[in-house]
PDB file of C-alpha atoms in Angstrom:
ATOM      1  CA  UNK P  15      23.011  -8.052   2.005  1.00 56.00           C
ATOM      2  CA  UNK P  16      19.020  -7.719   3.387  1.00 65.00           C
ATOM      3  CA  UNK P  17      18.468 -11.150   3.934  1.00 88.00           C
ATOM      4  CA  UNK P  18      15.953 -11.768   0.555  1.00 96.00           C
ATOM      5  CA  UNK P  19      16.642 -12.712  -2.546  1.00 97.00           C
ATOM      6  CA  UNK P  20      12.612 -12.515  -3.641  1.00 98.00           C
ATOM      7  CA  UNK P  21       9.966 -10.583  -2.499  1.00 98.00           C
ATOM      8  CA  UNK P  22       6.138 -10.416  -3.886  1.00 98.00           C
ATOM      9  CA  UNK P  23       3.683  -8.222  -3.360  1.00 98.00           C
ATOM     10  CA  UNK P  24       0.075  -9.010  -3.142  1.00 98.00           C
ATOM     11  CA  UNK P  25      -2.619  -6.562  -2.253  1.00 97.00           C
ATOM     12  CA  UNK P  26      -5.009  -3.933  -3.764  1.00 94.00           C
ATOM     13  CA  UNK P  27      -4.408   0.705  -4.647  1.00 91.00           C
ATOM     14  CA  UNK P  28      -1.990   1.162  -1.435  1.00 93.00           C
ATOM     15  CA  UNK P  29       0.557  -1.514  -2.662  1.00 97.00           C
ATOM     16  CA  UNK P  30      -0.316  -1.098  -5.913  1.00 95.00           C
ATOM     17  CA  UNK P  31       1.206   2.460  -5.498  1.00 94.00           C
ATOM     18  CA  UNK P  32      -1.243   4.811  -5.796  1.00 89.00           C
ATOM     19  CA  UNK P  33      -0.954   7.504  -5.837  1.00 84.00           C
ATOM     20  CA  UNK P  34       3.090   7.763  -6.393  1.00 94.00           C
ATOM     21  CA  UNK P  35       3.329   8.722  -9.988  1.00 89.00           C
ATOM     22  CA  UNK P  36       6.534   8.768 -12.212  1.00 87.00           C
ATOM     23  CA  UNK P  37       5.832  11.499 -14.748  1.00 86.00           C
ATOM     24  CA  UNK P  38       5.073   9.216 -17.823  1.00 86.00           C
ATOM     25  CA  UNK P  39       1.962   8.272 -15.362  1.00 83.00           C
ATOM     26  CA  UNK P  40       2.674   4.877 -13.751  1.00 87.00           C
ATOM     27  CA  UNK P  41       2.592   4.409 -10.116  1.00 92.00           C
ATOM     28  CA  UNK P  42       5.766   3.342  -8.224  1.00 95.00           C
ATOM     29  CA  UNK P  43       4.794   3.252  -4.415  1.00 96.00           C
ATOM     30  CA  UNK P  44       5.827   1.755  -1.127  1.00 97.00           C
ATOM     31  CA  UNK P  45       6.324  -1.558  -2.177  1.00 97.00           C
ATOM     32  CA  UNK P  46       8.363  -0.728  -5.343  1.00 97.00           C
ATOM     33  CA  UNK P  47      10.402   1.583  -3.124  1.00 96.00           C
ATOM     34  CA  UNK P  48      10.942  -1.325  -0.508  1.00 97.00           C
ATOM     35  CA  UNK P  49      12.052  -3.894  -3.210  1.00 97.00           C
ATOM     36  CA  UNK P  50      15.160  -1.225  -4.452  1.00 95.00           C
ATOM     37  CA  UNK P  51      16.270  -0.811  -0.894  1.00 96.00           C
ATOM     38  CA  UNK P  52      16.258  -4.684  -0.409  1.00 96.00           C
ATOM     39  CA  UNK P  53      17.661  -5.217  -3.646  1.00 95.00           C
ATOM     40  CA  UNK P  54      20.296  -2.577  -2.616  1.00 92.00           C
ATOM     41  CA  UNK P  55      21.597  -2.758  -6.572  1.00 90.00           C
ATOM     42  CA  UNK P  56      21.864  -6.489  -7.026  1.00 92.00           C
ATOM     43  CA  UNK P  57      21.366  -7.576 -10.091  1.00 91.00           C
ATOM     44  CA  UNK P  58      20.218 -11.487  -8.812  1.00 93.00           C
ATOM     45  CA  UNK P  59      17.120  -9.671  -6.376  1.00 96.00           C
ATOM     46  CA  UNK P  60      13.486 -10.913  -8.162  1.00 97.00           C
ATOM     47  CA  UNK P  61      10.594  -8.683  -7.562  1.00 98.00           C
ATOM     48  CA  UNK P  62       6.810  -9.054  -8.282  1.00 97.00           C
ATOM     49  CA  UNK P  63       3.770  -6.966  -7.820  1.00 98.00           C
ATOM     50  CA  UNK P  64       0.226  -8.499  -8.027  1.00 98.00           C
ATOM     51  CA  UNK P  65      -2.289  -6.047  -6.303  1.00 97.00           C
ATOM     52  CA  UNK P  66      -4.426  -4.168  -8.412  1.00 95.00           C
ATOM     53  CA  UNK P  67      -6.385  -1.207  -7.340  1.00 90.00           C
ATOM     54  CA  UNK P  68     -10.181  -1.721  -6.204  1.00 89.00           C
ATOM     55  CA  UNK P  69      -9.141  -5.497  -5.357  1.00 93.00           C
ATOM     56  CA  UNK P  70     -11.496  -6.889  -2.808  1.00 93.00           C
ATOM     57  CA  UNK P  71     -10.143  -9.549  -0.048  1.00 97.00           C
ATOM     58  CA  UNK P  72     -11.433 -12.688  -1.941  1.00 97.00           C
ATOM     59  CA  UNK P  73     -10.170 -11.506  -5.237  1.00 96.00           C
ATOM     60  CA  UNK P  74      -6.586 -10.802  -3.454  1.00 97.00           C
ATOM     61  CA  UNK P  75      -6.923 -14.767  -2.234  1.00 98.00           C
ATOM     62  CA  UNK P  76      -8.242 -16.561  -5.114  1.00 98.00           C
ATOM     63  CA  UNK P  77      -6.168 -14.885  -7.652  1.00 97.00           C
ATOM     64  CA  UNK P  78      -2.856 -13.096  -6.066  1.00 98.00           C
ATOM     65  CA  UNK P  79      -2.171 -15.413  -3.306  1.00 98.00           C
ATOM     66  CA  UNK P  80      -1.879 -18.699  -5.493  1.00 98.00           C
ATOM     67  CA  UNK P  81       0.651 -16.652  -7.688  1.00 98.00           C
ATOM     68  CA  UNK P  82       2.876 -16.036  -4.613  1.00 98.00           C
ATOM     69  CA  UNK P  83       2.526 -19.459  -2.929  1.00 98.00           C
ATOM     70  CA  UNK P  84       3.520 -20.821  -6.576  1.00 97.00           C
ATOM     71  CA  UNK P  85       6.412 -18.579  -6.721  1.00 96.00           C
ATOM     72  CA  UNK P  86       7.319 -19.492  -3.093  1.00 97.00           C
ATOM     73  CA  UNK P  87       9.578 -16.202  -2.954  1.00 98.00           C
ATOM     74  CA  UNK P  88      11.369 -15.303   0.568  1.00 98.00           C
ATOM     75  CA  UNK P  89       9.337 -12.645   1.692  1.00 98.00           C
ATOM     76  CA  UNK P  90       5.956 -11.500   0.255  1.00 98.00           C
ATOM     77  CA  UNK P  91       3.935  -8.273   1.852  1.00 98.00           C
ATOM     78  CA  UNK P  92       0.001  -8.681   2.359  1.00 98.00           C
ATOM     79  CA  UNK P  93      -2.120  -6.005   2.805  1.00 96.00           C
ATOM     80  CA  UNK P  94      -5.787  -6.217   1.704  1.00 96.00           C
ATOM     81  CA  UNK P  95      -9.327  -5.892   3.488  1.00 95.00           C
ATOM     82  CA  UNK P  96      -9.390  -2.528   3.032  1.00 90.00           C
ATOM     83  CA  UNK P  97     -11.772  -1.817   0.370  1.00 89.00           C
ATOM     84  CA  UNK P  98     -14.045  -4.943   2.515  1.00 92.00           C
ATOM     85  CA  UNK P  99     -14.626  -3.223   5.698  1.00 90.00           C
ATOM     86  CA  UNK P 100     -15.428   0.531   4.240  1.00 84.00           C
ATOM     87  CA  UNK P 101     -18.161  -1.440   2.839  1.00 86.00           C
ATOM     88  CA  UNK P 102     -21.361  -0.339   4.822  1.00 85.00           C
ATOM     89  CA  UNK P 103     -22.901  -3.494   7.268  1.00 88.00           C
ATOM     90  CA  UNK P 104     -19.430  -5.167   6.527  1.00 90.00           C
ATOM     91  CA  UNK P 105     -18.387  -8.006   8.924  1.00 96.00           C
ATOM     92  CA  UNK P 106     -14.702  -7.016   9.876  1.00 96.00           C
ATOM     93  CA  UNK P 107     -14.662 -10.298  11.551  1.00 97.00           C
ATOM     94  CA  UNK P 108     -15.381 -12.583   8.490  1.00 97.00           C
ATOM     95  CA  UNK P 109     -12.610 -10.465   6.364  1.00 97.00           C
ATOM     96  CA  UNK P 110     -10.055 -11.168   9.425  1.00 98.00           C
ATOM     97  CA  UNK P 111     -10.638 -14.462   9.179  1.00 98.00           C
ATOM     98  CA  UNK P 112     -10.215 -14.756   5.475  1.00 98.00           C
ATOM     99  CA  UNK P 113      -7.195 -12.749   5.793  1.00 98.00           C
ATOM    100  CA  UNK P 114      -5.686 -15.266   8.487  1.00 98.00           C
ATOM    101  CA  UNK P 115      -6.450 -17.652   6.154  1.00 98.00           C
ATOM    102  CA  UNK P 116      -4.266 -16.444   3.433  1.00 98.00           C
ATOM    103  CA  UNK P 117      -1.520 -15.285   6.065  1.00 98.00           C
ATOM    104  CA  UNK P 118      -1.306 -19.126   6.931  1.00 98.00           C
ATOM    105  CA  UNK P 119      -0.684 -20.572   4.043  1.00 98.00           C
ATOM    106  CA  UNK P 120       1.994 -18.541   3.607  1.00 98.00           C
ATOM    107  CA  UNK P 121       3.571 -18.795   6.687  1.00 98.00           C
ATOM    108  CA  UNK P 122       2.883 -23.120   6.221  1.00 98.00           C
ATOM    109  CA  UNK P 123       5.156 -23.108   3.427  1.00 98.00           C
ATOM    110  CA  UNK P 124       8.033 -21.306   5.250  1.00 97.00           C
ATOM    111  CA  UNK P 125       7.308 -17.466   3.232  1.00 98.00           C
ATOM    112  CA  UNK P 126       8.190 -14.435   5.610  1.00 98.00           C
ATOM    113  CA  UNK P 127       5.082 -12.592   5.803  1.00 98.00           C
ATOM    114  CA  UNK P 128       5.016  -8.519   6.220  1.00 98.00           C
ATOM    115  CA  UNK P 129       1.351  -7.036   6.828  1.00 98.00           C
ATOM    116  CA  UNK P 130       0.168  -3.610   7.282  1.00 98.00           C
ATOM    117  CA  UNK P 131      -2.065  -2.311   9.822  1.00 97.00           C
ATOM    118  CA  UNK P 132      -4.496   0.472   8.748  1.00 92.00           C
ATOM    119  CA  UNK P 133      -3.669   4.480   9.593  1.00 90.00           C
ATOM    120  CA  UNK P 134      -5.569   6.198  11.721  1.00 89.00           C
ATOM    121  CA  UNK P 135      -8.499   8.129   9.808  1.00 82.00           C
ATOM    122  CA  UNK P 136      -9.127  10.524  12.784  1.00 84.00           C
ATOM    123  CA  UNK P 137      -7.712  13.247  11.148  1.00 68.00           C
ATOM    124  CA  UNK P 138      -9.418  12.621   7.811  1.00 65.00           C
ATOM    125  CA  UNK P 139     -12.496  15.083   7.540  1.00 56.00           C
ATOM    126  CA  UNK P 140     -15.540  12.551   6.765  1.00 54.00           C
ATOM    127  CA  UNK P 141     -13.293   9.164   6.615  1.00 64.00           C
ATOM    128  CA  UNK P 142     -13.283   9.378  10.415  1.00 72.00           C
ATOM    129  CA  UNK P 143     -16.376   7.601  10.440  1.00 80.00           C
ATOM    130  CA  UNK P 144     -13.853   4.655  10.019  1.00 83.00           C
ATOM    131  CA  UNK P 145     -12.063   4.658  12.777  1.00 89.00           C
ATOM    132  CA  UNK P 146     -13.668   2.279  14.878  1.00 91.00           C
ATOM    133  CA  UNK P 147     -14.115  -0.401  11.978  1.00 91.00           C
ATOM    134  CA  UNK P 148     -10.463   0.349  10.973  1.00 92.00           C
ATOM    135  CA  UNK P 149      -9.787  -0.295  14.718  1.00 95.00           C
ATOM    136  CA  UNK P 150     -11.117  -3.521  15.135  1.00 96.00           C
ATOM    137  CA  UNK P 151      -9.557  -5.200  12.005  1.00 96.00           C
ATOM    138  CA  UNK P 152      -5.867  -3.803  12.908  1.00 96.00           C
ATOM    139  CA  UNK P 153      -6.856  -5.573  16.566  1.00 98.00           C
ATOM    140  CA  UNK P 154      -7.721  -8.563  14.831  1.00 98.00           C
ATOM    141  CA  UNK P 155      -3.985  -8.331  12.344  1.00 98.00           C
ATOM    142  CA  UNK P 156      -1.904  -8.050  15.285  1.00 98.00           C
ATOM    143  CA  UNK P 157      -3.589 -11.200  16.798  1.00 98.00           C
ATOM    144  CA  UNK P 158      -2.809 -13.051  13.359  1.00 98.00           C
ATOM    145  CA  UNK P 159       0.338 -11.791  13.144  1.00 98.00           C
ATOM    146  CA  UNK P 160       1.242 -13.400  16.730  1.00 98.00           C
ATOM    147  CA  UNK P 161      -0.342 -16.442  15.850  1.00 98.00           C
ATOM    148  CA  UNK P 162       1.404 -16.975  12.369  1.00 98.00           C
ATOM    149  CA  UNK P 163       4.664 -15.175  13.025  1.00 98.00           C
ATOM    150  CA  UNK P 164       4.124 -12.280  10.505  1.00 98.00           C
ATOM    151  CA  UNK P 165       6.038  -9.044  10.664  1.00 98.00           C
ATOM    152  CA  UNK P 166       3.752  -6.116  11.201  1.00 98.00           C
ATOM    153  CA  UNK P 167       3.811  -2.251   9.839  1.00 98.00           C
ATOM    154  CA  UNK P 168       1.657  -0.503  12.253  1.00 98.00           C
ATOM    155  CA  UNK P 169       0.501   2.175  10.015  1.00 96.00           C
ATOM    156  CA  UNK P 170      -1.950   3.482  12.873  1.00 95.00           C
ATOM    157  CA  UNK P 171       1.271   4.401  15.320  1.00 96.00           C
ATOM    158  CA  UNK P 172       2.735   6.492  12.552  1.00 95.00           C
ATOM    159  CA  UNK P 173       2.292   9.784  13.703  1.00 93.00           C
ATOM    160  CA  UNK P 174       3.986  11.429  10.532  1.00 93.00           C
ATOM    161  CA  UNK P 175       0.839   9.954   8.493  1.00 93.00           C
ATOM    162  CA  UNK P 176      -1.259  11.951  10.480  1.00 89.00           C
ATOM    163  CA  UNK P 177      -0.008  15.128   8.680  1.00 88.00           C
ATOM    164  CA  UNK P 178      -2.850  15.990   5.775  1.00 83.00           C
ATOM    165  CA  UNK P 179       0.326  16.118   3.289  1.00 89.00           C
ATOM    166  CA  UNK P 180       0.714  12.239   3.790  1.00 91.00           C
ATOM    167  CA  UNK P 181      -2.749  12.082   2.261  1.00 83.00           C
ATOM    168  CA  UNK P 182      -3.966  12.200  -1.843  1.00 80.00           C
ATOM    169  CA  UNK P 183      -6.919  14.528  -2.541  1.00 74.00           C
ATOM    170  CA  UNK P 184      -8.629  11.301  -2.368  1.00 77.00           C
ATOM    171  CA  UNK P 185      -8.422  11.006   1.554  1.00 63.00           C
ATOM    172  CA  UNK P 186      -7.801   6.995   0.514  1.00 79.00           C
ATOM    173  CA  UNK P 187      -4.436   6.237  -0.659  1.00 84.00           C
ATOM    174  CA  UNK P 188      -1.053   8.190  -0.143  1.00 89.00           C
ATOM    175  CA  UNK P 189       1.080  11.064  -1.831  1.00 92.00           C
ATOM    176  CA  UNK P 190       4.355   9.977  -2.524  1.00 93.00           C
ATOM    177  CA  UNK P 191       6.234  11.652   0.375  1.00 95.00           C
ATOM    178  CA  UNK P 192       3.705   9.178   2.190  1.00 95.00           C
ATOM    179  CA  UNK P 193       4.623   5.502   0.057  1.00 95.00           C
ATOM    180  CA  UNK P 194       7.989   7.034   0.765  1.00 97.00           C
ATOM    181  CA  UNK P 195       7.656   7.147   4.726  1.00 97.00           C
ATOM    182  CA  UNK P 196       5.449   3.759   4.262  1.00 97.00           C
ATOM    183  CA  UNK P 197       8.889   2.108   2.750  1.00 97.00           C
ATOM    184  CA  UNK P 198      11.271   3.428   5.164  1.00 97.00           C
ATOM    185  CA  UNK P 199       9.389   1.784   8.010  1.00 98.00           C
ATOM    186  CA  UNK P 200       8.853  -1.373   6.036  1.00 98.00           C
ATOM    187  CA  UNK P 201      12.416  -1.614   5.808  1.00 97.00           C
ATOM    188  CA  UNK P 202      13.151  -0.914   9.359  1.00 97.00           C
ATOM    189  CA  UNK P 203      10.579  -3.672  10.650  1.00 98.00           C
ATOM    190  CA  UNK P 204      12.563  -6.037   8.267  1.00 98.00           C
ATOM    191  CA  UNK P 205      15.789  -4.961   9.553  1.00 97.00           C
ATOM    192  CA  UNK P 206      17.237  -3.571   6.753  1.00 96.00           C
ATOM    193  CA  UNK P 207      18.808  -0.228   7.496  1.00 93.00           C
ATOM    194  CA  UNK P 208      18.559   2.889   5.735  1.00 93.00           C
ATOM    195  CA  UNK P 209      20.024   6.383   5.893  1.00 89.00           C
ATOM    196  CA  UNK P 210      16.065   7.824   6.043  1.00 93.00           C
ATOM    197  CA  UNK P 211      14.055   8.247   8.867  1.00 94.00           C
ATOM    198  CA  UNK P 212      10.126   7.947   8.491  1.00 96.00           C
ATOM    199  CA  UNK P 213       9.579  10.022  11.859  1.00 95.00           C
ATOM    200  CA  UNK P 214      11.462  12.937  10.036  1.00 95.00           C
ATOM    201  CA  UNK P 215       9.285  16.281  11.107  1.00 92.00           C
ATOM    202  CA  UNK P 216       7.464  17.546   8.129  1.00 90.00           C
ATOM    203  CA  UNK P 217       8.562  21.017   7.182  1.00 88.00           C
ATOM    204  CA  UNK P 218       6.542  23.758   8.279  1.00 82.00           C
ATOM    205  CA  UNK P 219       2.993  24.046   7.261  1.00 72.00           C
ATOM    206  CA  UNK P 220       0.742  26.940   6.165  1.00 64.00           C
ATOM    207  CA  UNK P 221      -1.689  28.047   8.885  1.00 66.00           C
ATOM    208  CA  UNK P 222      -4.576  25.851   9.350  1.00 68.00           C
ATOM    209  CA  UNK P 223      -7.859  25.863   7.462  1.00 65.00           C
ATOM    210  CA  UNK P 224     -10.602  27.503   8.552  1.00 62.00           C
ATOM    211  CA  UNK P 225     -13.725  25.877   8.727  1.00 54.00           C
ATOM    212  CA  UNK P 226     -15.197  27.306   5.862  1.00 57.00           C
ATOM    213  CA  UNK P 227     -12.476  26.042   3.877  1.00 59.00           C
ATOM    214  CA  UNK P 228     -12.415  22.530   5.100  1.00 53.00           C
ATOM    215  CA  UNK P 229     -16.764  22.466   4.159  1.00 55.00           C
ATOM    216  CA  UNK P 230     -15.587  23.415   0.670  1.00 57.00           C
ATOM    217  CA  UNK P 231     -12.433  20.846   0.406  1.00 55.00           C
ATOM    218  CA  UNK P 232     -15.661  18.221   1.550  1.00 55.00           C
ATOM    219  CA  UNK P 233     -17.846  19.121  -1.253  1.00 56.00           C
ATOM    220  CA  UNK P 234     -15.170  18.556  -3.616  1.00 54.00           C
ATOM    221  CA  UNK P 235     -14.224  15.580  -2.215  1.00 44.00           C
ATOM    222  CA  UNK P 236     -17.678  14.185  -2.621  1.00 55.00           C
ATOM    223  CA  UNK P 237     -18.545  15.616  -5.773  1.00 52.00           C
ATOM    224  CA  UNK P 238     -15.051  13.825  -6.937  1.00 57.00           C
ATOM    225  CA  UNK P 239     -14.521  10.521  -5.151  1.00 49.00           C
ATOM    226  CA  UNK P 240     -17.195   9.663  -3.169  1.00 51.00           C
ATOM    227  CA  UNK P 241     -20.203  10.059  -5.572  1.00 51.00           C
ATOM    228  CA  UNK P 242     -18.108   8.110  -8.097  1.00 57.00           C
ATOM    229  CA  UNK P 243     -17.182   5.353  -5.532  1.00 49.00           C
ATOM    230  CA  UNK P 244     -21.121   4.720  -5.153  1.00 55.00           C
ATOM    231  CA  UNK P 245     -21.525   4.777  -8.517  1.00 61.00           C
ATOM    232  CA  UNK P 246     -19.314   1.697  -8.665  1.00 59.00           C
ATOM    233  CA  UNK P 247     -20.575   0.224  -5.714  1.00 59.00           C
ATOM    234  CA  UNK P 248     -24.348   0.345  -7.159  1.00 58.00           C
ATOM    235  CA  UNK P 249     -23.179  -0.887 -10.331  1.00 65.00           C
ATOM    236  CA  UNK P 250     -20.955  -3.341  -8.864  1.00 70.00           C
ATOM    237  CA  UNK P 251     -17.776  -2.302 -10.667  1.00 62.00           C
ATOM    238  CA  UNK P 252     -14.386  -1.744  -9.686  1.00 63.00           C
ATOM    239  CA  UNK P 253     -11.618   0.544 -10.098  1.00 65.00           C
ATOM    240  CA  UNK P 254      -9.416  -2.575 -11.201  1.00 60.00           C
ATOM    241  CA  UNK P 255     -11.327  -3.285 -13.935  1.00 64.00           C
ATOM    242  CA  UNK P 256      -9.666  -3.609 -16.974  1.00 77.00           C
ATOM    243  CA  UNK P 257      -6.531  -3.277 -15.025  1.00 83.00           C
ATOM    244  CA  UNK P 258      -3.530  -5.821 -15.092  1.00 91.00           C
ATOM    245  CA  UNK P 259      -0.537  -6.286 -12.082  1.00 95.00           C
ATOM    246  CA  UNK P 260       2.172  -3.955 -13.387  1.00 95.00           C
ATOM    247  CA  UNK P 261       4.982  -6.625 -12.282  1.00 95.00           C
ATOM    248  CA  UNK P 262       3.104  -9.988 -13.011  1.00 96.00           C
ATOM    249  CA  UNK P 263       6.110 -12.050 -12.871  1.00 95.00           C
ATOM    250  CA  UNK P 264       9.097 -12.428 -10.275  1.00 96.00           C
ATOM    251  CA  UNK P 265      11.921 -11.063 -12.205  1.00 96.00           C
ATOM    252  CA  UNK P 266      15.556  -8.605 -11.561  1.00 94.00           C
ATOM    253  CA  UNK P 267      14.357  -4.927 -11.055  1.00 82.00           C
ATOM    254  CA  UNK P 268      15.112  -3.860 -14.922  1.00 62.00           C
ATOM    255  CA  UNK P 269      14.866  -0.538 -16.641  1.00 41.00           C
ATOM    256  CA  UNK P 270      13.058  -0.170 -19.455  1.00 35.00           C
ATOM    257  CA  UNK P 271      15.749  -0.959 -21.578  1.00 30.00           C
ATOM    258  CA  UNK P 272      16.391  -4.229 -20.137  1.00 36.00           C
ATOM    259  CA  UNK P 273      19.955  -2.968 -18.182  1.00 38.00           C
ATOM    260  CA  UNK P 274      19.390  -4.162 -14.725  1.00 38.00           C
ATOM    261  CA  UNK P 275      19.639  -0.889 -12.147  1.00 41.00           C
ATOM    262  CA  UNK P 276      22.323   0.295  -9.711  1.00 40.00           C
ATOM    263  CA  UNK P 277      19.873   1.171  -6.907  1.00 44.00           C
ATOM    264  CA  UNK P 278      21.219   1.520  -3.574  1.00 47.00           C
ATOM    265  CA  UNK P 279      19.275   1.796  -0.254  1.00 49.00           C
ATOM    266  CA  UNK P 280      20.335   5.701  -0.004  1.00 49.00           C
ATOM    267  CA  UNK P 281      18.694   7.001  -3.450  1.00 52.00           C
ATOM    268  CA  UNK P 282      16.176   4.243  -3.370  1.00 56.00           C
ATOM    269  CA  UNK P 283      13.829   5.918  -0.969  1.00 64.00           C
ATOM    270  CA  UNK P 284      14.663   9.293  -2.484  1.00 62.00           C
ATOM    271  CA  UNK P 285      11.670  10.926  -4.782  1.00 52.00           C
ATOM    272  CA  UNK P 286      14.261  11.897  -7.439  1.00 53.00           C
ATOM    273  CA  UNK P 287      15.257   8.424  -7.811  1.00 49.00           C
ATOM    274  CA  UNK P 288      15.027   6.919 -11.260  1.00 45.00           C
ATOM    275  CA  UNK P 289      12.100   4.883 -12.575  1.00 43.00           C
ATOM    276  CA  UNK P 290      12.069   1.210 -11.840  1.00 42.00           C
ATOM    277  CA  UNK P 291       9.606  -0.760 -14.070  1.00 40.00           C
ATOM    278  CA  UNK P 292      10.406  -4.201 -15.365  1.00 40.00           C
ATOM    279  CA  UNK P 293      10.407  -5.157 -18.829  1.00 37.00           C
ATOM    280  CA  UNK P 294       8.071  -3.143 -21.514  1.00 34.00           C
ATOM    281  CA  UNK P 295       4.869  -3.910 -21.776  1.00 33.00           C
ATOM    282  CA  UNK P 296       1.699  -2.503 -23.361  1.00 34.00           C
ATOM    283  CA  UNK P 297       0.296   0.524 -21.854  1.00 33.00           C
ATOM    284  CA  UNK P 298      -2.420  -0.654 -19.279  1.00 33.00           C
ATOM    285  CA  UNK P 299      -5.886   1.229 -18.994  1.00 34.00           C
ATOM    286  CA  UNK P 300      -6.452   3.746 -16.532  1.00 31.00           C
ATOM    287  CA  UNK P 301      -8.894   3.583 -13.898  1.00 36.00           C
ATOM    288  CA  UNK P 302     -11.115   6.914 -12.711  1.00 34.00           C
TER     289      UNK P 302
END
């Protein structure tokens, strides 16, 4: 046994799951990964996921946090703020304190809380420019944490995330060896073993770019995410648009044919694992 029965997920793209793709498309991610090892095959263990990509703080409060504090489930994950404080003239302060906000209510009601620090964009050609805001609000999360009694997953001190392969073309979210590493030391700050290790060396690299190569990786990486992210920003849309929660509703991890799924904690975290999804629903829009 892992000690929940429940869990719920509320957040924006990194617990959403991007960018850990099944092949028909869908995203699985850390959090989907974390609820098969601490369902560990049972067939009574209710799961929900809420975040949607592009979500900013407020929306993650007003309209994902009620959900969970209706459900009242035994352990729910919060990580959001993100998208907030790569904002330019953002006040990391004000989203902290908003975040607290929705980290005690939680906690008032009994709910185990699990947040996530962010990584460490040093390495992250461009995205460095971060750091320091990035920083400050994981300074500010450990402080609520040891107010409230949350759980924390110190994404910064995870030194296999500072390998580029950890990292989507998008330099934002995570490839799915990384949502994979991101689960295994959820897990382990909950106490629920596995037979993984997220400090596992990466194999071997290739030789390291050059500079000339790492220029041109930058102009594609502006030509393809970052023009389009000001786009949005100017027009004041979202990359959650249009998009619903992929588990709205606590309910047993199913396959898509309703039989509920043998998953145990040793194939859960394994990338040839078998889908996970709950019931079927309509196909949901994607965002660019």
């Amino acid at each position: 046994m892992t000690g929940f029965d429940s869990y719920v997920a509320i957040g924006d793209s990194f617990t959403e799951g991007l960018n850990d793709e099944w092949p028909d498309g869908t995203f699985r991610g850390w959090a989907d990964r974390l609820a098969e090892v601490l369902a560990d095959g049972r067939d009574d263990f209710r799961y929900a996921n809420l975040a949607v990509r592009g979500k900013m703080l407020d929306e993650v409060m007003t309209e994902q946090l009620p959900v969970a504090l209706d459900i009242r489930p035994d352990l729910v994950t919060v990580c959001a703020g993100g998208n907030d404080i790569i904002v330019p003239g953002a006040d990391v302060d004000e989203v902290a304190a908003e975040f607290e906000r929705g980290v005690a209510r939680l906690r008032e009601v009994g709910i185990d809380v699990l947040i996530f620090t962010g990584p460490d964009t040093k390495g992250l050609s461009v995205m460095s420019i971060l750091r320091s805001k990035v920083g400050i609000y994981n300074a500010h999360l450990w402080a609520i944490a040891d107010r409230h009694g949350a759980k924390v997953v110190d994404l910064w001190a995870m030194r296999t995330l500072h390998d580029g392969r950890a990292w989507s073309d998008d330099r934002l979210h995570f490839t799915p060896e990384g949502h994979r590493r991101i689960a295994l030391r959820a897990a382990e700050v909950l106490g629920v073993p596995t037979e993984a290790d997220w400090r596992e060396p990466w194999p071997q690299d290739s030789p390291p770019a050059t500079w000339l190569t790492l220029r041109r990786s930058d102009l594609v990486w502006t030509k393809a995410h970052l023009l389009p992210w000001i786009r949005r920003q100017l027009r004041g849309e979202s990359m959650g648009d249009g998009v619903s929660p992929k588990r709205p509703q606590l309910a047993p991890l199913l396959t898509a044919t309703g039989a509920a799924t043998a998953v145990t904690r040793a194939t859960a975290l394994s990338p040839e694992a078998e889908p996970v999804t709950a019931a079927p629903q309509e196909a949901r829009p994607r965002s660019a």
